[in-house]
JSON list of C-alpha atoms in Angstrom, two decimals:
[
{"chain": "A", "resi": 30, "resn": "MET", "atom": "CA", "xyz": [21.86, -58.50, 248.82]},
{"chain": "A", "resi": 31, "resn": "GLY", "atom": "CA", "xyz": [22.00, -55.46, 247.81]},
{"chain": "A", "resi": 32, "resn": "GLU", "atom": "CA", "xyz": [19.97, -55.81, 244.96]},
{"chain": "A", "resi": 33, "resn": "CYS", "atom": "CA", "xyz": [16.84, -53.39, 244.60]},
{"chain": "A", "resi": 34, "resn": "PHE", "atom": "CA", "xyz": [13.60, -54.16, 242.43]},
{"chain": "A", "resi": 35, "resn": "GLU", "atom": "CA", "xyz": [10.68, -52.14, 241.93]},
{"chain": "A", "resi": 36, "resn": "ILE", "atom": "CA", "xyz": [6.83, -52.84, 242.37]},
{"chain": "A", "resi": 37, "resn": "LEU", "atom": "CA", "xyz": [5.63, -52.06, 239.65]},
{"chain": "A", "resi": 38, "resn": "GLU", "atom": "CA", "xyz": [2.27, -51.86, 240.57]},
{"chain": "A", "resi": 39, "resn": "THR", "atom": "CA", "xyz": [2.82, -49.02, 244.05]},
{"chain": "A", "resi": 40, "resn": "SER", "atom": "CA", "xyz": [6.38, -47.63, 243.10]},
{"chain": "A", "resi": 41, "resn": "ASP", "atom": "CA", "xyz": [7.21, -49.62, 246.19]},
{"chain": "A", "resi": 42, "resn": "LYS", "atom": "CA", "xyz": [11.07, -50.40, 246.00]},
{"chain": "A", "resi": 43, "resn": "VAL", "atom": "CA", "xyz": [12.20, -53.43, 248.19]},
{"chain": "A", "resi": 44, "resn": "TYR", "atom": "CA", "xyz": [15.55, -54.21, 248.52]},
{"chain": "A", "resi": 45, "resn": "VAL", "atom": "CA", "xyz": [17.26, -57.79, 249.28]},
{"chain": "A", "resi": 46, "resn": "GLY", "atom": "CA", "xyz": [18.53, -57.51, 253.18]},
{"chain": "A", "resi": 47, "resn": "THR", "atom": "CA", "xyz": [21.81, -59.96, 254.25]},
{"chain": "A", "resi": 48, "resn": "ASP", "atom": "CA", "xyz": [18.50, -61.40, 256.53]},
{"chain": "A", "resi": 49, "resn": "PHE", "atom": "CA", "xyz": [16.94, -63.05, 253.72]},
{"chain": "A", "resi": 50, "resn": "PRO", "atom": "CA", "xyz": [19.00, -65.88, 252.14]},
{"chain": "A", "resi": 51, "resn": "ASP", "atom": "CA", "xyz": [18.63, -67.04, 256.45]},
{"chain": "A", "resi": 52, "resn": "GLU", "atom": "CA", "xyz": [14.86, -66.65, 256.60]},
{"chain": "A", "resi": 53, "resn": "PHE", "atom": "CA", "xyz": [14.11, -67.75, 253.70]},
{"chain": "A", "resi": 54, "resn": "ALA", "atom": "CA", "xyz": [16.44, -71.07, 253.49]},
{"chain": "A", "resi": 55, "resn": "HIS", "atom": "CA", "xyz": [15.31, -71.60, 257.55]},
{"chain": "A", "resi": 56, "resn": "SER", "atom": "CA", "xyz": [12.45, -69.81, 258.31]},
{"chain": "A", "resi": 57, "resn": "ARG", "atom": "CA", "xyz": [9.02, -71.85, 260.48]},
{"chain": "A", "resi": 58, "resn": "ASP", "atom": "CA", "xyz": [7.31, -71.36, 257.08]},
{"chain": "A", "resi": 59, "resn": "THR", "atom": "CA", "xyz": [9.87, -73.13, 254.98]},
{"chain": "A", "resi": 60, "resn": "LYS", "atom": "CA", "xyz": [10.01, -75.87, 257.83]},
{"chain": "A", "resi": 61, "resn": "ASP", "atom": "CA", "xyz": [6.38, -76.61, 257.90]},
{"chain": "A", "resi": 62, "resn": "VAL", "atom": "CA", "xyz": [5.62, -76.24, 253.51]},
{"chain": "A", "resi": 63, "resn": "LYS", "atom": "CA", "xyz": [5.80, -80.14, 252.26]},
{"chain": "A", "resi": 64, "resn": "GLY", "atom": "CA", "xyz": [5.70, -81.58, 248.53]},
{"chain": "A", "resi": 65, "resn": "ALA", "atom": "CA", "xyz": [4.42, -78.98, 245.28]},
{"chain": "A", "resi": 66, "resn": "ASN", "atom": "CA", "xyz": [4.95, -76.11, 247.51]},
{"chain": "A", "resi": 67, "resn": "GLU", "atom": "CA", "xyz": [7.98, -77.21, 248.53]},
{"chain": "A", "resi": 68, "resn": "LYS", "atom": "CA", "xyz": [8.98, -77.75, 245.37]},
{"chain": "A", "resi": 69, "resn": "ALA", "atom": "CA", "xyz": [7.92, -74.51, 244.04]},
{"chain": "A", "resi": 70, "resn": "LYS", "atom": "CA", "xyz": [9.35, -72.54, 247.46]},
{"chain": "A", "resi": 71, "resn": "ALA", "atom": "CA", "xyz": [13.00, -74.29, 246.26]},
{"chain": "A", "resi": 72, "resn": "ASN", "atom": "CA", "xyz": [12.81, -72.98, 242.35]},
{"chain": "A", "resi": 73, "resn": "ALA", "atom": "CA", "xyz": [10.73, -69.28, 243.27]},
{"chain": "A", "resi": 74, "resn": "ILE", "atom": "CA", "xyz": [13.78, -67.88, 244.24]},
{"chain": "A", "resi": 75, "resn": "THR", "atom": "CA", "xyz": [15.78, -68.66, 240.75]},
{"chain": "A", "resi": 76, "resn": "ALA", "atom": "CA", "xyz": [13.03, -65.67, 240.02]},
{"chain": "A", "resi": 77, "resn": "ILE", "atom": "CA", "xyz": [13.34, -63.33, 243.02]},
{"chain": "A", "resi": 78, "resn": "GLU", "atom": "CA", "xyz": [13.24, -60.16, 241.55]},
{"chain": "A", "resi": 79, "resn": "ASN", "atom": "CA", "xyz": [10.14, -60.86, 238.09]},
{"chain": "A", "resi": 80, "resn": "LEU", "atom": "CA", "xyz": [8.37, -62.22, 241.75]},
{"chain": "A", "resi": 81, "resn": "VAL", "atom": "CA", "xyz": [8.60, -58.72, 243.74]},
{"chain": "A", "resi": 82, "resn": "GLU", "atom": "CA", "xyz": [7.89, -56.95, 240.76]},
{"chain": "A", "resi": 83, "resn": "ILE", "atom": "CA", "xyz": [4.62, -58.20, 239.82]},
{"chain": "A", "resi": 84, "resn": "ALA", "atom": "CA", "xyz": [4.09, -58.62, 243.35]},
{"chain": "A", "resi": 85, "resn": "THR", "atom": "CA", "xyz": [-0.01, -57.12, 244.24]},
{"chain": "A", "resi": 86, "resn": "ASP", "atom": "CA", "xyz": [-2.66, -56.63, 246.98]},
{"chain": "A", "resi": 87, "resn": "LYS", "atom": "CA", "xyz": [-0.31, -54.97, 249.85]},
{"chain": "A", "resi": 88, "resn": "THR", "atom": "CA", "xyz": [-1.06, -55.76, 252.47]},
{"chain": "A", "resi": 89, "resn": "GLU", "atom": "CA", "xyz": [-0.24, -53.89, 256.31]},
{"chain": "A", "resi": 90, "resn": "TYR", "atom": "CA", "xyz": [0.89, -55.67, 259.64]},
{"chain": "A", "resi": 91, "resn": "PRO", "atom": "CA", "xyz": [1.65, -54.55, 262.65]},
{"chain": "A", "resi": 92, "resn": "ASP", "atom": "CA", "xyz": [5.42, -55.89, 264.15]},
{"chain": "A", "resi": 93, "resn": "TYR", "atom": "CA", "xyz": [3.30, -58.18, 266.97]},
{"chain": "A", "resi": 94, "resn": "ASN", "atom": "CA", "xyz": [3.94, -58.10, 270.02]},
{"chain": "A", "resi": 95, "resn": "ASN", "atom": "CA", "xyz": [7.36, -56.01, 269.11]},
{"chain": "A", "resi": 96, "resn": "LYS", "atom": "CA", "xyz": [8.84, -59.53, 267.65]},
{"chain": "A", "resi": 97, "resn": "HIS", "atom": "CA", "xyz": [11.64, -58.12, 265.62]},
{"chain": "A", "resi": 98, "resn": "GLY", "atom": "CA", "xyz": [12.26, -54.24, 266.69]},
{"chain": "A", "resi": 99, "resn": "ASN", "atom": "CA", "xyz": [13.87, -52.13, 264.69]},
{"chain": "A", "resi": 100, "resn": "LYS", "atom": "CA", "xyz": [14.05, -54.37, 262.04]},
{"chain": "A", "resi": 101, "resn": "ALA", "atom": "CA", "xyz": [10.65, -54.10, 260.80]},
{"chain": "A", "resi": 102, "resn": "LYS", "atom": "CA", "xyz": [10.05, -50.82, 262.91]},
{"chain": "A", "resi": 103, "resn": "TYR", "atom": "CA", "xyz": [7.85, -49.97, 261.06]},
{"chain": "A", "resi": 104, "resn": "GLY", "atom": "CA", "xyz": [5.57, -52.68, 260.75]},
{"chain": "A", "resi": 105, "resn": "TRP", "atom": "CA", "xyz": [5.67, -55.75, 257.82]},
{"chain": "A", "resi": 106, "resn": "TYR", "atom": "CA", "xyz": [3.70, -55.81, 254.16]},
{"chain": "A", "resi": 107, "resn": "ARG", "atom": "CA", "xyz": [2.73, -58.35, 252.45]},
{"chain": "A", "resi": 108, "resn": "TYR", "atom": "CA", "xyz": [2.44, -58.38, 248.61]},
{"chain": "A", "resi": 109, "resn": "THR", "atom": "CA", "xyz": [0.50, -61.05, 246.74]},
{"chain": "A", "resi": 110, "resn": "THR", "atom": "CA", "xyz": [2.65, -62.79, 243.60]},
{"chain": "A", "resi": 111, "resn": "ARG", "atom": "CA", "xyz": [2.35, -65.95, 241.19]},
{"chain": "A", "resi": 112, "resn": "PHE", "atom": "CA", "xyz": [5.13, -68.71, 239.44]},
{"chain": "A", "resi": 113, "resn": "GLY", "atom": "CA", "xyz": [4.48, -70.52, 237.17]},
{"chain": "A", "resi": 114, "resn": "ILE", "atom": "CA", "xyz": [6.46, -74.38, 237.24]},
{"chain": "A", "resi": 115, "resn": "PRO", "atom": "CA", "xyz": [7.16, -76.12, 233.96]},
{"chain": "A", "resi": 116, "resn": "VAL", "atom": "CA", "xyz": [5.86, -79.94, 233.83]},
{"chain": "A", "resi": 117, "resn": "TYR", "atom": "CA", "xyz": [7.88, -81.94, 231.01]},
{"chain": "A", "resi": 118, "resn": "ASP", "atom": "CA", "xyz": [6.42, -85.02, 229.50]},
{"chain": "A", "resi": 119, "resn": "GLU", "atom": "CA", "xyz": [8.97, -88.44, 229.14]},
{"chain": "A", "resi": 120, "resn": "SER", "atom": "CA", "xyz": [9.76, -87.09, 226.43]},
{"chain": "A", "resi": 121, "resn": "GLY", "atom": "CA", "xyz": [10.69, -84.58, 227.56]},
{"chain": "A", "resi": 122, "resn": "GLU", "atom": "CA", "xyz": [8.46, -82.00, 226.23]},
{"chain": "A", "resi": 123, "resn": "LEU", "atom": "CA", "xyz": [6.44, -79.05, 227.33]},
{"chain": "A", "resi": 124, "resn": "LYS", "atom": "CA", "xyz": [2.81, -80.92, 229.49]},
{"chain": "A", "resi": 125, "resn": "LYS", "atom": "CA", "xyz": [1.49, -77.54, 231.52]},
{"chain": "A", "resi": 126, "resn": "TYR", "atom": "CA", "xyz": [2.61, -74.75, 234.20]},
{"chain": "A", "resi": 127, "resn": "ASN", "atom": "CA", "xyz": [1.75, -75.60, 237.37]},
{"chain": "A", "resi": 128, "resn": "ILE", "atom": "CA", "xyz": [0.74, -71.86, 238.92]},
{"chain": "A", "resi": 129, "resn": "PHE", "atom": "CA", "xyz": [1.85, -71.03, 242.09]},
{"chain": "A", "resi": 130, "resn": "ARG", "atom": "CA", "xyz": [0.54, -68.26, 245.05]},
{"chain": "A", "resi": 131, "resn": "ALA", "atom": "CA", "xyz": [2.79, -67.29, 247.28]},
{"chain": "A", "resi": 132, "resn": "ARG", "atom": "CA", "xyz": [3.35, -64.31, 250.06]},
{"chain": "A", "resi": 133, "resn": "ILE", "atom": "CA", "xyz": [6.27, -62.28, 249.31]},
{"chain": "A", "resi": 134, "resn": "LEU", "atom": "CA", "xyz": [7.27, -60.61, 253.40]},
{"chain": "A", "resi": 135, "resn": "VAL", "atom": "CA", "xyz": [9.12, -57.19, 253.44]},
{"chain": "A", "resi": 136, "resn": "ARG", "atom": "CA", "xyz": [9.59, -54.99, 256.64]},
{"chain": "A", "resi": 137, "resn": "ARG", "atom": "CA", "xyz": [10.14, -51.55, 256.98]},
{"chain": "A", "resi": 138, "resn": "ASP", "atom": "CA", "xyz": [13.52, -50.78, 258.43]},
{"chain": "A", "resi": 139, "resn": "GLU", "atom": "CA", "xyz": [13.78, -47.88, 261.13]},
{"chain": "A", "resi": 140, "resn": "ASN", "atom": "CA", "xyz": [15.87, -45.58, 258.11]},
{"chain": "A", "resi": 141, "resn": "GLY", "atom": "CA", "xyz": [12.90, -46.23, 256.03]},
{"chain": "A", "resi": 142, "resn": "LYS", "atom": "CA", "xyz": [13.39, -49.04, 253.56]},
{"chain": "A", "resi": 143, "resn": "MET", "atom": "CA", "xyz": [12.05, -52.10, 252.96]},
{"chain": "A", "resi": 144, "resn": "TYR", "atom": "CA", "xyz": [13.67, -55.02, 252.77]},
{"chain": "A", "resi": 145, "resn": "LEU", "atom": "CA", "xyz": [12.46, -58.46, 251.64]},
{"chain": "A", "resi": 146, "resn": "TYR", "atom": "CA", "xyz": [12.52, -60.93, 254.34]},
{"chain": "A", "resi": 147, "resn": "ASP", "atom": "CA", "xyz": [10.84, -64.24, 252.99]},
{"chain": "A", "resi": 148, "resn": "ILE", "atom": "CA", "xyz": [8.61, -66.06, 250.60]},
{"chain": "A", "resi": 149, "resn": "VAL", "atom": "CA", "xyz": [6.01, -67.68, 252.71]},
{"chain": "A", "resi": 150, "resn": "THR", "atom": "CA", "xyz": [2.92, -69.88, 251.91]},
{"chain": "A", "resi": 151, "resn": "VAL", "atom": "CA", "xyz": [3.32, -71.16, 248.93]},
{"chain": "A", "resi": 152, "resn": "LYS", "atom": "CA", "xyz": [0.15, -73.00, 247.56]},
{"chain": "A", "resi": 153, "resn": "LYS", "atom": "CA", "xyz": [-0.48, -74.38, 244.19]},
{"chain": "A", "resi": 154, "resn": "GLU", "atom": "CA", "xyz": [-4.08, -73.23, 243.14]},
{"chain": "A", "resi": 155, "resn": "THR", "atom": "CA", "xyz": [-5.94, -75.47, 242.01]},
{"chain": "A", "resi": 156, "resn": "SER", "atom": "CA", "xyz": [-8.39, -73.98, 239.50]},
{"chain": "A", "resi": 157, "resn": "THR", "atom": "CA", "xyz": [-8.44, -75.73, 236.24]},
{"chain": "A", "resi": 158, "resn": "PRO", "atom": "CA", "xyz": [-7.11, -74.21, 233.21]},
{"chain": "A", "resi": 159, "resn": "LEU", "atom": "CA", "xyz": [-8.77, -73.61, 230.14]},
{"chain": "A", "resi": 160, "resn": "GLU", "atom": "CA", "xyz": [-8.73, -75.88, 227.12]},
{"chain": "A", "resi": 161, "resn": "SER", "atom": "CA", "xyz": [-6.90, -74.32, 223.41]}
]
């Protein structure tokens, strides 16, 4: 908590607030995600700084129905990020990486600061990698 990361594409500073751990672990998105995507979301927490830094495609959203009040007084931002999880064969050798795309949900507080709120819509990319 209290850490600040900078999104390289936009130079936005995003703080990790006290509500992030609870939202990350107990949000509706977390409860709905299953299988490989569920495992990927759980593993994403270990690289949160990197996921925020490489985020792209900033999109603004309002606080619909004033659901979050002053916690998101100036609305929400969503960014796209990507990450890989290694896949090993039976002998423990690295076989490939499964690549996942996710959206980072950031709220803009009444103090004007941006706070990491959740990582949502984690989905495995289905593109076939180029053969080497």
